[in-house]
Structures are given as structure tokens and as C-alpha cells.
C-alpha angles and dihedrals in degrees: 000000000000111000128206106194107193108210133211134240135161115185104343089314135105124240099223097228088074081074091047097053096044090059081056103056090036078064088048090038086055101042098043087042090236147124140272126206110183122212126224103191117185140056135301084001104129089113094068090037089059084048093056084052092067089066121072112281146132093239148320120257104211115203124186141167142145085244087055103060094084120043119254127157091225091053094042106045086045091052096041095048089052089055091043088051089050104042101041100209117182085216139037116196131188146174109246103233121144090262098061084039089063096050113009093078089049090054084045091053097044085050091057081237133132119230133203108214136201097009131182104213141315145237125211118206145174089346093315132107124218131201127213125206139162120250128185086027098303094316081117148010125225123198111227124203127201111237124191130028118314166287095089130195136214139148133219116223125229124287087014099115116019123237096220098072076053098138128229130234087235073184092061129254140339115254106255113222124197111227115201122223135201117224132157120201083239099065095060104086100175135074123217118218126184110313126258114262127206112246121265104253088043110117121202108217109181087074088062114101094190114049121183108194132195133201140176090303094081088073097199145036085238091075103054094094090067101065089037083062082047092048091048099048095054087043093248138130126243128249143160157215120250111267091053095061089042093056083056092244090123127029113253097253090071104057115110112215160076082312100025127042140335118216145160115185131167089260141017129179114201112200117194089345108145088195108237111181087251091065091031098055084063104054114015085097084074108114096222116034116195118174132191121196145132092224108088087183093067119134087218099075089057086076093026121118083197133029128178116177106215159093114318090200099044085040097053104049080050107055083039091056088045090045101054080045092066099040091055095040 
């Protein structure tokens, strides 16, 4: 099976998920006994196009044009749909971030090709490859299956590989091949204007490598303050289950779930979450789960690394007081 991964850039920098999503089809890659060909789209980007080299690919399709230094759905789709035609992958592969939201499904359209989008991971079996992905807002998973001739497109959604398991060329790098495009001014319809920025006070979880969660267990917004101590202590950031942030006791930016967040850092503490598959879907991607709770019956300690059935409020005082000893030792 023969694999094209769009990147993504903004401004000369990468958007983490394209590594993401390259672990992901290096799995593919190893499992169909293909090849991967990674794609850098923008312009005077050569320099992040010889970094992708580094990883293990085939190669490195570099694209480049004055009409591609600023992102526009028009430019991008165009350009795109001149590689894929070129290049004659039988699959096309991206990180779902807004960005491939606004433009992916228009290039899948003016192929004449059906996308799945925002997946959580894939099988691949008897020869077939299957594609998983959340419906009704995580209470379920459907496999999704490609019909008709490729190539085919689909899209993995945040925090579902992780990019640490991201594998190496130990040969050297990849060649990188420029690839020319053909772009007019006129077929740009669109005009780019200054690009959105998050809110001040909007935290982006998913670069946090420590997340202390908290869930209905914590009773009262009083005690908020506790597990931030906790947070703080462990140089992490605080987040939360559902019901905390609809109650109004953290900001919405910081829930974790099927409507919040999707994570997957190297550690996350949940404290009082039971672990329902709204909350689960948005954080069993972290590489190391410990859960506190005083409910042995959780669900969350069916996905746990860690359980300890307990007291949140007798637990996290503890592990505070362990924690400063330490620093100061």
C-alpha cells in the first residue's frame, strides 16, 4: 500500500498532530508492507521538509508557491489535488486539525472521493483496512470501511497515536523532491486576513506533558484550589471532567472529553472521576493513567495503569506534602 501524509505548517512551524499522524501511517506502512511519502505544502519551508526526513519515510514531497504562503482552501486543495495525481497513492492520510476540516472535504469532493474524517485508530485485517471512528459524541465507535477504487482519504484525530513512538530513518534521511504546482491568482477565491488566536486565559492541553484531572469527586468549587496545589506541585496544568466545567468551577478550555479536549500526555492523574466513555474518549490516549477514587467499582480503573481506591481529600494533601519534600531535599 503506497501512503501520501499531508503535514501541517502555519507560519514556518509544525502543528504537532502531523507527527501524530505520521506514527500512524509508519504503523500502516509496517503492517501493509508499503511505502510513505510525507508531504511539506507551503512556501520557504525546506527547512521543515529536511526535518521530516529525519523520520522514517520513503521520501519527502516538497511543495512550494508564492499562492501557497498563506493558507487558503482554494490554494491548498488545487495544489494538493496536482501531488495526489502525481503521485498516485492509494491512500492519502492527515492530522484533523481545523485547518484540514476547512479544506480536506473540498479536495475529496473535486476528486470525486469520500473521506473519514477524525478517526481514532484503525485494523487492518485479511488484507483490509478498517477505519474507527466515535459517533453520538464517543457513546459509540463505528468501523468504516473504504468502497470504490483509490486513492482513498481519511483523517486521525488528535491524541489518537501517539508521536513519541514516532520512528527514526537509523540509515539517514529520506531524499526530499520537490514537487511543482501549478496555481493563478484567479483561482484563489478567498482572502486571508490575520489569523484567529486562541483567548488569553485559553489553555491548550494537549502540549502539556503532566495533566491533573478532577471530576465530581471534588464536591465543591472550594476545593479546587487543592488539586491546583496538587497540579502545581507535579508541574502540571489543571483540567477537568465535564460536570466540573458545567457547574462553572473551571473554565471550559480546560474539560477533557468527547466535547472538551483530547490529550495524551505522559501522565494524568485523574482525581474522583468515575470514568464514563464521554470523559475516556479524551484522554485514554495518556501514556501513563493513574486514578484516584473511593469508588473500587470505577470504570476508570478499567483503563487505569494505577488505581488507588481512596480518599481524594485525604490522597491529595498526601502526595502535596511528598511532593515539596522532595523539592527542598
Amino acid at each position: 500500500m503506497k501512503i501520501l501524509l499531508i503535514t501541517e505548517q502555519r507560519e514556518g512551524k509544525w502543528n504537532h498532530v502531523s507527527f501524530e499522524a505520521l506514527a500512524a501511517a509508519q504503523q500502516i506502512v509496517q503492517q501493509t508492507k508499503g511505502s510513505l511519502s510525507g508531504v511539506v505544502i507551503g512556501k520557504n519551508v525546506s527547512a521543515l521538509a529536511d526535518e521530516l526526513a529525519s523520520s522514517q519515510l520513503d521520501e519527502v514531497l516538497l511543495v512550494e508557491h508564492d499562492l501557497l504562503e498563506q493558507y487558503t482552501p482554494d490554494g491548498f486543495s488545487l495544489a494538493l489535488n496536482q501531488v495526489i495525481e502525481a503521485a498516485k497513492p492509494d491512500l492519502v492520510l492527515f492530522p484533523h486539525t481545523y485547518q484540514v476540516r476547512d479544506f480536506a472535504p473540498k479536495l475529496a469532493a473535486s476528486m470525486g472521493k469520500g473521506m473519514i474524517g477524525d478517526c481514532i485508530g484503525y485494523r487492518y485485517e485479511k488484507g483490509n483496512l478498517i477505519f474507527v471512528r466515535q459517533m453520538f459524541q464517543g457513546r459509540t465507535v463505528a468501523d468504516v470501511i473504504f468502497e470504490g477504487d483509490a486513492p482513498w482519504i481519511a483523517s486521525f484525530q488528535s491524541s489518537a497515536f501517539r508521536a513519541d513512538l514516532l520512528a527514526k530513518d537509523a540509515h539517514g534521511k529520506a531524499p526530499v523532491k520537490r514537487v511543482g504546482v501549478e496555481l493563478k491568482a484567479e483561482q484563489i477565491r478567498t482572502r486571508p486576513l490575520e489569523l484567529f488566536r486562541e483567548a488569553k486565559q485559553a489553555v491548550d492541553l494537549t502540549q502539556s506533558p503532566i495533566l491533573v484531572s478532577v471530576g465530581r469527586g471534588i464536591k465543591a468549587p472550594e476545593n479546587i484550589p487543592l488539586a491546583e496545589k496538587l497540579a502545581h506541585a507535579i508541574g502540571g496544568e489543571l483540567c477537568a471532567s465535564r460536570p466540573v466545567c458545567d457547574e462553572g468551577w473551571l473554565p471550559m478550555d480546560r474539560q477533557i472529553g468527547s466535547s472538551g479536549q483530547t490529550v495524551a500526555p505522559k501522565l494524568y492523574l485523574a482525581l474522583g472521576i468515575s470514568g464514563a466513555i464521554q470523559h475516556v474518549v479524551g484522554m485514554k490516549g495518556s501514556r501513563t493513567i493513574v486514578a484516584i477514587n473511593k469508588d473500587q467499582n470505577a470504570p476508570i480503573f478499567e483503563i487505569a495503569d494505577y488505581g488507588v481506591v481512596g480518599d481524594i481529600f485525604e490522597m491529595i494533601p498526601a502526595l502535596v506534602e511528598e511532593l515539596e519534600k522532595t523539592k527542598s531535599a
